[in-house]
Amino acid sequence: MTASILLETFGMSRRFGGLHAVSDLDLKVHVGEIVGVIGPNGAGKSTTFNMLAGALPPSAGAIHFEGRRMDGLPSHRVAALGIARTFQHNRPFAGMSLTENVMAGMHLHLHKPLWREIVFSHQAACAEREAAVRADGLLEFVGLGDFKKADVSTLSFGQGRLLEVARCMAAKPKLLLLDEPAAGLTHDECDRLCEIIRSVAKQGVAVLLIEHDMRLVMGLTERIVVLNFGRKIADGTPAEIRVDAGVAAAYLGDNAEGSA
């Protein structure tokens, strides 16, 4: 791997009382890399994402982003560094159009002091129009351009997943954390999602995703990290993970192509 390291964890751990949800996790993600995180239910995948996104502080260990330590920072500080995430369940802003939902993801770049909004109201209006144009472009990018003025309540669950990706991209992230992005998507929507993720990575944005659709994981990612009982048991290319006996015993079973 020639690309520079964007995210790196050192012995990252999280305990809940006597439960070790994640133990001594060493993880690397390079610039523009697509990495999958897989494992059985309860393996520590979502806890890992929560620590990376600043929703949970690690009990031990360290997280470095672009070479600087960031563990313990609150989620809004983590987002400002360039880390955006989606969740297992869609979280749209109700009563708003798709364009407005995506524009909400730009708040880190649009925020100005109130006095500037008053004094430079014309500039603010221009910036808002530019933001709307960019939001509509992102909706086109994820295949939702025809619905940009629709209320979010009219979307299917799968379309809502694509909206979440567009809203995350509005924040201009350096690292995109996708939590089960293919859940609820049709086969065609999954194919479109893969195209989107590859396009995102080509722009230099790293993608770390939790996913149970093994067809998608094996066909999309460059590297896969496998967790079991909170510990990393494997880290390698899809081809290496496919034939790893430990992974097969813990998770994949006899058929790496099936869904887990």
mmCIF file of N, CA, C and O in Angstrom, residues 18-111:
data_model
loop_
_atom_site.group_PDB
_atom_site.id
_atom_site.type_symbol
_atom_site.label_atom_id
_atom_site.label_comp_id
_atom_site.label_asym_id
_atom_site.label_seq_id
_atom_site.Cartn_x
_atom_site.Cartn_y
_atom_site.Cartn_z
ATOM 1 N N GLY A 18 -18.033 -5.197 33.048
ATOM 2 C CA GLY A 18 -17.124 -6.327 32.863
ATOM 3 C C GLY A 18 -17.080 -6.843 31.438
ATOM 4 O O GLY A 18 -16.325 -7.784 31.146
ATOM 5 N N LEU A 19 -17.877 -6.233 30.531
ATOM 6 C CA LEU A 19 -17.922 -6.694 29.138
ATOM 7 C C LEU A 19 -16.883 -5.957 28.309
ATOM 8 O O LEU A 19 -16.873 -4.727 28.268
ATOM 9 N N HIS A 20 -16.028 -6.702 27.630
ATOM 10 C CA HIS A 20 -15.033 -6.127 26.722
ATOM 11 C C HIS A 20 -15.631 -6.144 25.312
ATOM 12 O O HIS A 20 -15.532 -7.129 24.594
ATOM 13 N N ALA A 21 -16.260 -5.033 24.931
ATOM 14 C CA ALA A 21 -16.914 -4.963 23.620
ATOM 15 C C ALA A 21 -15.895 -4.935 22.498
ATOM 16 O O ALA A 21 -16.101 -5.534 21.433
ATOM 17 N N VAL A 22 -14.787 -4.220 22.700
ATOM 18 C CA VAL A 22 -13.677 -4.162 21.751
ATOM 19 C C VAL A 22 -12.388 -4.250 22.561
ATOM 20 O O VAL A 22 -12.242 -3.547 23.568
ATOM 21 N N SER A 23 -11.469 -5.093 22.123
ATOM 22 C CA SER A 23 -10.235 -5.312 22.882
ATOM 23 C C SER A 23 -9.016 -5.164 21.987
ATOM 24 O O SER A 23 -8.885 -5.867 20.977
ATOM 25 N N ASP A 24 -8.139 -4.234 22.341
ATOM 26 C CA ASP A 24 -6.814 -4.098 21.724
ATOM 27 C C ASP A 24 -6.866 -4.079 20.199
ATOM 28 O O ASP A 24 -6.120 -4.800 19.530
ATOM 29 N N LEU A 25 -7.717 -3.249 19.656
ATOM 30 C CA LEU A 25 -7.884 -3.215 18.203
ATOM 31 C C LEU A 25 -6.856 -2.294 17.555
ATOM 32 O O LEU A 25 -6.817 -1.087 17.823
ATOM 33 N N ASP A 26 -6.036 -2.869 16.704
ATOM 34 C CA ASP A 26 -5.124 -2.110 15.843
ATOM 35 C C ASP A 26 -5.723 -2.096 14.444
ATOM 36 O O ASP A 26 -5.978 -3.148 13.861
ATOM 37 N N LEU A 27 -5.936 -0.910 13.916
ATOM 38 C CA LEU A 27 -6.626 -0.758 12.636
ATOM 39 C C LEU A 27 -5.975 0.364 11.849
ATOM 40 O O LEU A 27 -5.626 1.399 12.410
ATOM 41 N N LYS A 28 -5.806 0.145 10.546
ATOM 42 C CA LYS A 28 -5.281 1.174 9.660
ATOM 43 C C LYS A 28 -6.222 1.358 8.472
ATOM 44 O O LYS A 28 -6.744 0.386 7.932
ATOM 45 N N VAL A 29 -6.413 2.615 8.082
ATOM 46 C CA VAL A 29 -7.147 2.930 6.862
ATOM 47 C C VAL A 29 -6.328 3.968 6.110
ATOM 48 O O VAL A 29 -5.949 5.000 6.660
ATOM 49 N N HIS A 30 -6.040 3.677 4.847
ATOM 50 C CA HIS A 30 -5.228 4.572 4.028
ATOM 51 C C HIS A 30 -6.109 5.518 3.210
ATOM 52 O O HIS A 30 -7.296 5.255 3.000
ATOM 53 N N VAL A 31 -5.526 6.591 2.754
ATOM 54 C CA VAL A 31 -6.238 7.573 1.934
ATOM 55 C C VAL A 31 -6.812 6.885 0.693
ATOM 56 O O VAL A 31 -6.106 6.174 -0.024
ATOM 57 N N GLY A 32 -8.116 7.073 0.450
ATOM 58 C CA GLY A 32 -8.761 6.518 -0.735
ATOM 59 C C GLY A 32 -8.995 5.029 -0.707
ATOM 60 O O GLY A 32 -9.409 4.457 -1.714
ATOM 61 N N GLU A 33 -8.791 4.392 0.432
ATOM 62 C CA GLU A 33 -8.945 2.941 0.542
ATOM 63 C C GLU A 33 -10.372 2.580 0.935
ATOM 64 O O GLU A 33 -11.025 3.305 1.692
ATOM 65 N N ILE A 34 -10.861 1.458 0.443
ATOM 66 C CA ILE A 34 -12.171 0.932 0.823
ATOM 67 C C ILE A 34 -11.944 -0.297 1.691
ATOM 68 O O ILE A 34 -11.407 -1.308 1.220
ATOM 69 N N VAL A 35 -12.337 -0.219 2.958
ATOM 70 C CA VAL A 35 -12.094 -1.295 3.921
ATOM 71 C C VAL A 35 -13.425 -1.763 4.491
ATOM 72 O O VAL A 35 -14.260 -0.949 4.901
ATOM 73 N N GLY A 36 -13.618 -3.064 4.526
ATOM 74 C CA GLY A 36 -14.809 -3.640 5.127
ATOM 75 C C GLY A 36 -14.529 -4.130 6.535
ATOM 76 O O GLY A 36 -13.427 -4.611 6.817
ATOM 77 N N VAL A 37 -15.518 -4.005 7.406
ATOM 78 C CA VAL A 37 -15.446 -4.558 8.757
ATOM 79 C C VAL A 37 -16.591 -5.551 8.897
ATOM 80 O O VAL A 37 -17.760 -5.177 8.764
ATOM 81 N N ILE A 38 -16.253 -6.804 9.127
ATOM 82 C CA ILE A 38 -17.281 -7.830 9.232
ATOM 83 C C ILE A 38 -17.092 -8.604 10.538
ATOM 84 O O ILE A 38 -16.053 -8.510 11.199
ATOM 85 N N GLY A 39 -18.098 -9.383 10.870
ATOM 86 C CA GLY A 39 -18.061 -10.201 12.075
ATOM 87 C C GLY A 39 -19.472 -10.531 12.514
ATOM 88 O O GLY A 39 -20.437 -9.872 12.114
ATOM 89 N N PRO A 40 -19.638 -11.540 13.357
ATOM 90 C CA PRO A 40 -20.974 -11.923 13.842
ATOM 91 C C PRO A 40 -21.598 -10.802 14.651
ATOM 92 O O PRO A 40 -20.927 -9.854 15.067
ATOM 93 N N ASN A 41 -22.893 -10.913 14.894
ATOM 94 C CA ASN A 41 -23.556 -9.952 15.772
ATOM 95 C C ASN A 41 -22.874 -9.965 17.134
ATOM 96 O O ASN A 41 -22.551 -11.026 17.676
ATOM 97 N N GLY A 42 -22.639 -8.770 17.677
ATOM 98 C CA GLY A 42 -21.964 -8.682 18.963
ATOM 99 C C GLY A 42 -20.456 -8.732 18.880
ATOM 100 O O GLY A 42 -19.778 -8.787 19.915
ATOM 101 N N ALA A 43 -19.911 -8.660 17.667
ATOM 102 C CA ALA A 43 -18.456 -8.752 17.499
ATOM 103 C C ALA A 43 -17.736 -7.460 17.859
ATOM 104 O O ALA A 43 -16.513 -7.467 18.010
ATOM 105 N N GLY A 44 -18.472 -6.357 17.975
ATOM 106 C CA GLY A 44 -17.848 -5.086 18.317
ATOM 107 C C GLY A 44 -17.772 -4.091 17.178
ATOM 108 O O GLY A 44 -17.119 -3.053 17.299
ATOM 109 N N LYS A 45 -18.464 -4.369 16.083
ATOM 110 C CA LYS A 45 -18.370 -3.511 14.897
ATOM 111 C C LYS A 45 -18.941 -2.115 15.153
ATOM 112 O O LYS A 45 -18.285 -1.104 14.889
ATOM 113 N N SER A 46 -20.177 -2.058 15.659
ATOM 114 C CA SER A 46 -20.797 -0.748 15.895
ATOM 115 C C SER A 46 -20.086 0.019 17.004
ATOM 116 O O SER A 46 -19.956 1.247 16.929
ATOM 117 N N THR A 47 -19.600 -0.686 18.015
ATOM 118 C CA THR A 47 -18.836 -0.018 19.070
ATOM 119 C C THR A 47 -17.566 0.594 18.498
ATOM 120 O O THR A 47 -17.169 1.710 18.872
ATOM 121 N N THR A 48 -16.931 -0.116 17.584
ATOM 122 C CA THR A 48 -15.742 0.420 16.915
ATOM 123 C C THR A 48 -16.081 1.710 16.187
ATOM 124 O O THR A 48 -15.375 2.726 16.310
ATOM 125 N N PHE A 49 -17.172 1.709 15.423
ATOM 126 C CA PHE A 49 -17.581 2.912 14.700
ATOM 127 C C PHE A 49 -17.906 4.053 15.665
ATOM 128 O O PHE A 49 -17.563 5.208 15.411
ATOM 129 N N ASN A 50 -18.570 3.733 16.766
ATOM 130 C CA ASN A 50 -18.929 4.774 17.727
ATOM 131 C C ASN A 50 -17.686 5.430 18.326
ATOM 132 O O ASN A 50 -17.678 6.644 18.574
ATOM 133 N N MET A 51 -16.641 4.660 18.541
ATOM 134 C CA MET A 51 -15.405 5.241 19.053
ATOM 135 C C MET A 51 -14.724 6.094 17.987
ATOM 136 O O MET A 51 -14.235 7.190 18.268
ATOM 137 N N LEU A 52 -14.690 5.620 16.764
ATOM 138 C CA LEU A 52 -14.052 6.383 15.687
ATOM 139 C C LEU A 52 -14.784 7.687 15.415
ATOM 140 O O LEU A 52 -14.163 8.695 15.058
ATOM 141 N N ALA A 53 -16.110 7.682 15.586
ATOM 142 C CA ALA A 53 -16.912 8.865 15.300
ATOM 143 C C ALA A 53 -17.028 9.809 16.496
ATOM 144 O O ALA A 53 -17.633 10.875 16.384
ATOM 145 N N GLY A 54 -16.465 9.432 17.635
ATOM 146 C CA GLY A 54 -16.515 10.295 18.800
ATOM 147 C C GLY A 54 -17.757 10.148 19.649
ATOM 148 O O GLY A 54 -17.959 10.914 20.598
ATOM 149 N N ALA A 55 -18.612 9.166 19.326
ATOM 150 C CA ALA A 55 -19.821 8.945 20.125
ATOM 151 C C ALA A 55 -19.499 8.239 21.428
ATOM 152 O O ALA A 55 -20.249 8.361 22.402
ATOM 153 N N LEU A 56 -18.412 7.485 21.464
ATOM 154 C CA LEU A 56 -17.950 6.791 22.659
ATOM 155 C C LEU A 56 -16.448 7.003 22.809
ATOM 156 O O LEU A 56 -15.715 6.841 21.837
ATOM 157 N N PRO A 57 -15.974 7.335 24.002
ATOM 158 C CA PRO A 57 -14.521 7.397 24.202
ATOM 159 C C PRO A 57 -13.969 5.999 24.427
ATOM 160 O O PRO A 57 -14.626 5.170 25.064
ATOM 161 N N PRO A 58 -12.794 5.693 23.908
ATOM 162 C CA PRO A 58 -12.184 4.396 24.212
ATOM 163 C C PRO A 58 -11.868 4.280 25.702
ATOM 164 O O PRO A 58 -11.549 5.278 26.353
ATOM 165 N N SER A 59 -11.970 3.063 26.218
ATOM 166 C CA SER A 59 -11.540 2.815 27.594
ATOM 167 C C SER A 59 -10.027 2.760 27.685
ATOM 168 O O SER A 59 -9.447 3.015 28.745
ATOM 169 N N ALA A 60 -9.394 2.397 26.585
ATOM 170 C CA ALA A 60 -7.935 2.322 26.527
ATOM 171 C C ALA A 60 -7.517 2.431 25.069
ATOM 172 O O ALA A 60 -8.317 2.256 24.154
ATOM 173 N N GLY A 61 -6.235 2.720 24.850
ATOM 174 C CA GLY A 61 -5.699 2.804 23.503
ATOM 175 C C GLY A 61 -5.780 4.216 22.939
ATOM 176 O O GLY A 61 -6.129 5.163 23.637
ATOM 177 N N ALA A 62 -5.450 4.330 21.662
ATOM 178 C CA ALA A 62 -5.382 5.637 21.021
ATOM 179 C C ALA A 62 -5.912 5.556 19.599
ATOM 180 O O ALA A 62 -5.842 4.511 18.945
ATOM 181 N N ILE A 63 -6.453 6.690 19.116
ATOM 182 C CA ILE A 63 -6.911 6.835 17.737
ATOM 183 C C ILE A 63 -6.185 8.026 17.140
ATOM 184 O O ILE A 63 -6.235 9.129 17.701
ATOM 185 N N HIS A 64 -5.528 7.814 16.009
ATOM 186 C CA HIS A 64 -4.844 8.902 15.307
ATOM 187 C C HIS A 64 -5.510 9.125 13.957
ATOM 188 O O HIS A 64 -5.828 8.172 13.238
ATOM 189 N N PHE A 65 -5.710 10.396 13.617
ATOM 190 C CA PHE A 65 -6.272 10.770 12.320
ATOM 191 C C PHE A 65 -5.342 11.796 11.691
ATOM 192 O O PHE A 65 -5.058 12.831 12.296
ATOM 193 N N GLU A 66 -4.857 11.482 10.514
ATOM 194 C CA GLU A 66 -3.859 12.311 9.837
ATOM 195 C C GLU A 66 -2.654 12.578 10.742
ATOM 196 O O GLU A 66 -2.088 13.668 10.748
ATOM 197 N N GLY A 67 -2.298 11.564 11.494
ATOM 198 C CA GLY A 67 -1.108 11.641 12.335
ATOM 199 C C GLY A 67 -1.293 12.318 13.673
ATOM 200 O O GLY A 67 -0.346 12.385 14.470
ATOM 201 N N ARG A 68 -2.513 12.792 13.959
ATOM 202 C CA ARG A 68 -2.763 13.480 15.222
ATOM 203 C C ARG A 68 -3.734 12.676 16.075
ATOM 204 O O ARG A 68 -4.707 12.125 15.576
ATOM 205 N N ARG A 69 -3.470 12.645 17.368
ATOM 206 C CA ARG A 69 -4.324 11.875 18.266
ATOM 207 C C ARG A 69 -5.681 12.553 18.417
ATOM 208 O O ARG A 69 -5.762 13.772 18.619
ATOM 209 N N MET A 70 -6.766 11.752 18.329
ATOM 210 C CA MET A 70 -8.105 12.327 18.370
ATOM 211 C C MET A 70 -9.049 11.591 19.306
ATOM 212 O O MET A 70 -10.214 11.982 19.447
ATOM 213 N N ASP A 71 -8.591 10.499 19.955
ATOM 214 C CA ASP A 71 -9.503 9.775 20.835
ATOM 215 C C ASP A 71 -9.921 10.680 21.993
ATOM 216 O O ASP A 71 -9.138 11.470 22.517
ATOM 217 N N GLY A 72 -11.191 10.567 22.369
ATOM 218 C CA GLY A 72 -11.730 11.399 23.436
ATOM 219 C C GLY A 72 -12.373 12.674 22.952
ATOM 220 O O GLY A 72 -13.070 13.349 23.719
ATOM 221 N N LEU A 73 -12.179 13.055 21.677
ATOM 222 C CA LEU A 73 -12.830 14.251 21.151
ATOM 223 C C LEU A 73 -14.329 13.994 20.991
ATOM 224 O O LEU A 73 -14.750 12.902 20.622
ATOM 225 N N PRO A 74 -15.177 15.008 21.243
ATOM 226 C CA PRO A 74 -16.613 14.833 21.019
ATOM 227 C C PRO A 74 -16.910 14.695 19.531
ATOM 228 O O PRO A 74 -16.105 15.066 18.674
ATOM 229 N N SER A 75 -18.092 14.193 19.237
ATOM 230 C CA SER A 75 -18.432 13.858 17.854
ATOM 231 C C SER A 75 -18.381 15.071 16.927
ATOM 232 O O SER A 75 -17.982 14.939 15.765
ATOM 233 N N HIS A 76 -18.762 16.260 17.405
ATOM 234 C CA HIS A 76 -18.740 17.419 16.504
ATOM 235 C C HIS A 76 -17.311 17.821 16.155
ATOM 236 O O HIS A 76 -17.045 18.304 15.043
ATOM 237 N N ARG A 77 -16.372 17.590 17.081
ATOM 238 C CA ARG A 77 -14.966 17.871 16.781
ATOM 239 C C ARG A 77 -14.412 16.844 15.800
ATOM 240 O O ARG A 77 -13.621 17.177 14.907
ATOM 241 N N VAL A 78 -14.833 15.603 15.966
ATOM 242 C CA VAL A 78 -14.406 14.549 15.043
ATOM 243 C C VAL A 78 -14.932 14.839 13.639
ATOM 244 O O VAL A 78 -14.217 14.697 12.644
ATOM 245 N N ALA A 79 -16.197 15.254 13.548
ATOM 246 C CA ALA A 79 -16.781 15.589 12.244
ATOM 247 C C ALA A 79 -16.019 16.736 11.590
ATOM 248 O O ALA A 79 -15.786 16.730 10.375
ATOM 249 N N ALA A 80 -15.607 17.708 12.389
ATOM 250 C CA ALA A 80 -14.872 18.852 11.850
ATOM 251 C C ALA A 80 -13.504 18.446 11.306
ATOM 252 O O ALA A 80 -12.966 19.110 10.407
ATOM 253 N N LEU A 81 -12.948 17.348 11.817
ATOM 254 C CA LEU A 81 -11.670 16.848 11.305
ATOM 255 C C LEU A 81 -11.814 16.240 9.913
ATOM 256 O O LEU A 81 -10.832 16.138 9.177
ATOM 257 N N GLY A 82 -13.047 15.805 9.581
ATOM 258 C CA GLY A 82 -13.272 15.210 8.266
ATOM 259 C C GLY A 82 -13.758 13.784 8.297
ATOM 260 O O GLY A 82 -13.532 13.021 7.358
ATOM 261 N N ILE A 83 -14.432 13.380 9.377
ATOM 262 C CA ILE A 83 -14.987 12.031 9.492
ATOM 263 C C ILE A 83 -16.511 12.140 9.521
ATOM 264 O O ILE A 83 -17.077 12.803 10.391
ATOM 265 N N ALA A 84 -17.176 11.505 8.562
ATOM 266 C CA ALA A 84 -18.633 11.514 8.485
ATOM 267 C C ALA A 84 -19.130 10.075 8.545
ATOM 268 O O ALA A 84 -18.429 9.151 8.121
ATOM 269 N N ARG A 85 -20.338 9.891 9.070
ATOM 270 C CA ARG A 85 -20.855 8.525 9.191
ATOM 271 C C ARG A 85 -22.340 8.454 8.877
ATOM 272 O O ARG A 85 -23.073 9.429 9.012
ATOM 273 N N THR A 86 -22.745 7.268 8.447
ATOM 274 C CA THR A 86 -24.158 6.927 8.373
ATOM 275 C C THR A 86 -24.447 5.931 9.495
ATOM 276 O O THR A 86 -23.532 5.414 10.133
ATOM 277 N N PHE A 87 -25.740 5.660 9.721
ATOM 278 C CA PHE A 87 -26.147 4.771 10.796
ATOM 279 C C PHE A 87 -26.917 3.587 10.227
ATOM 280 O O PHE A 87 -27.306 3.573 9.062
ATOM 281 N N GLN A 88 -27.155 2.588 11.081
ATOM 282 C CA GLN A 88 -27.903 1.411 10.644
ATOM 283 C C GLN A 88 -29.323 1.781 10.239
ATOM 284 O O GLN A 88 -29.920 1.141 9.381
ATOM 285 N N HIS A 89 -29.879 2.814 10.878
ATOM 286 C CA HIS A 89 -31.239 3.258 10.568
ATOM 287 C C HIS A 89 -31.172 4.680 10.005
ATOM 288 O O HIS A 89 -30.410 5.516 10.489
ATOM 289 N N ASN A 90 -31.977 4.934 8.982
ATOM 290 C CA ASN A 90 -31.985 6.252 8.358
ATOM 291 C C ASN A 90 -32.393 7.325 9.370
ATOM 292 O O ASN A 90 -33.278 7.098 10.201
ATOM 293 N N ARG A 91 -31.746 8.481 9.267
ATOM 294 C CA ARG A 91 -32.061 9.585 10.178
ATOM 295 C C ARG A 91 -32.266 10.883 9.399
ATOM 296 O O ARG A 91 -31.529 11.855 9.568
ATOM 297 N N PRO A 92 -33.289 10.926 8.535
ATOM 298 C CA PRO A 92 -33.525 12.159 7.783
ATOM 299 C C PRO A 92 -34.168 13.226 8.666
ATOM 300 O O PRO A 92 -34.731 12.931 9.723
ATOM 301 N N PHE A 93 -34.079 14.475 8.217
ATOM 302 C CA PHE A 93 -34.768 15.569 8.899
ATOM 303 C C PHE A 93 -36.189 15.635 8.356
ATOM 304 O O PHE A 93 -36.404 16.009 7.200
ATOM 305 N N ALA A 94 -37.150 15.252 9.178
ATOM 306 C CA ALA A 94 -38.544 15.163 8.744
ATOM 307 C C ALA A 94 -39.082 16.533 8.345
ATOM 308 O O ALA A 94 -38.682 17.567 8.895
ATOM 309 N N GLY A 95 -39.993 16.522 7.355
ATOM 310 C CA GLY A 95 -40.634 17.751 6.917
ATOM 311 C C GLY A 95 -39.775 18.604 6.014
ATOM 312 O O GLY A 95 -40.137 19.746 5.713
ATOM 313 N N MET A 96 -38.650 18.066 5.575
ATOM 314 C CA MET A 96 -37.747 18.816 4.707
ATOM 315 C C MET A 96 -37.575 18.072 3.394
ATOM 316 O O MET A 96 -37.754 16.860 3.312
ATOM 317 N N SER A 97 -37.233 18.809 2.356
ATOM 318 C CA SER A 97 -36.979 18.193 1.053
ATOM 319 C C SER A 97 -35.635 17.476 1.074
ATOM 320 O O SER A 97 -34.820 17.667 1.989
ATOM 321 N N LEU A 98 -35.380 16.679 0.037
ATOM 322 C CA LEU A 98 -34.095 16.003 -0.070
ATOM 323 C C LEU A 98 -32.960 17.029 -0.181
ATOM 324 O O LEU A 98 -31.909 16.871 0.436
ATOM 325 N N THR A 99 -33.195 18.079 -0.973
ATOM 326 C CA THR A 99 -32.176 19.125 -1.114
ATOM 327 C C THR A 99 -31.840 19.734 0.234
ATOM 328 O O THR A 99 -30.665 19.907 0.586
ATOM 329 N N GLU A 100 -32.860 20.052 1.028
ATOM 330 C CA GLU A 100 -32.643 20.656 2.340
ATOM 331 C C GLU A 100 -31.924 19.693 3.277
ATOM 332 O O GLU A 100 -31.086 20.108 4.090
ATOM 333 N N ASN A 101 -32.235 18.402 3.174
ATOM 334 C CA ASN A 101 -31.553 17.410 4.007
ATOM 335 C C ASN A 101 -30.065 17.356 3.694
ATOM 336 O O ASN A 101 -29.232 17.278 4.595
ATOM 337 N N VAL A 102 -29.737 17.395 2.411
ATOM 338 C CA VAL A 102 -28.325 17.351 2.031
ATOM 339 C C VAL A 102 -27.629 18.646 2.435
ATOM 340 O O VAL A 102 -26.485 18.627 2.912
ATOM 341 N N MET A 103 -28.299 19.766 2.278
ATOM 342 C CA MET A 103 -27.714 21.043 2.696
ATOM 343 C C MET A 103 -27.402 21.051 4.189
ATOM 344 O O MET A 103 -26.441 21.701 4.630
ATOM 345 N N ALA A 104 -28.201 20.321 4.969
ATOM 346 C CA ALA A 104 -27.943 20.258 6.410
ATOM 347 C C ALA A 104 -26.591 19.621 6.702
ATOM 348 O O ALA A 104 -25.970 19.911 7.727
ATOM 349 N N GLY A 105 -26.124 18.770 5.792
ATOM 350 C CA GLY A 105 -24.815 18.150 5.963
ATOM 351 C C GLY A 105 -23.662 19.100 5.697
ATOM 352 O O GLY A 105 -22.501 18.751 5.939
ATOM 353 N N MET A 106 -23.968 20.309 5.207
ATOM 354 C CA MET A 106 -22.929 21.295 4.899
ATOM 355 C C MET A 106 -22.712 22.297 6.030
ATOM 356 O O MET A 106 -21.979 23.264 5.870
ATOM 357 N N HIS A 107 -23.337 22.071 7.184
ATOM 358 C CA HIS A 107 -23.334 23.086 8.234
ATOM 359 C C HIS A 107 -21.935 23.451 8.702
ATOM 360 O O HIS A 107 -21.671 24.585 9.083
ATOM 361 N N LEU A 108 -21.002 22.488 8.651
ATOM 362 C CA LEU A 108 -19.640 22.787 9.093
ATOM 363 C C LEU A 108 -18.960 23.803 8.191
ATOM 364 O O LEU A 108 -18.051 24.520 8.617
ATOM 365 N N HIS A 109 -19.419 23.866 6.934
ATOM 366 C CA HIS A 109 -18.781 24.761 5.970
ATOM 367 C C HIS A 109 -19.571 26.046 5.750
ATOM 368 O O HIS A 109 -19.032 27.025 5.232
ATOM 369 N N LEU A 110 -20.858 26.059 6.158
ATOM 370 C CA LEU A 110 -21.705 27.219 5.915
ATOM 371 C C LEU A 110 -21.836 28.120 7.134
ATOM 372 O O LEU A 110 -22.251 29.263 7.020
ATOM 373 N N HIS A 111 -21.480 27.595 8.309
ATOM 374 C CA HIS A 111 -21.718 28.352 9.542
ATOM 375 C C HIS A 111 -20.885 29.630 9.576
ATOM 376 O O HIS A 111 -19.693 29.623 9.325
#
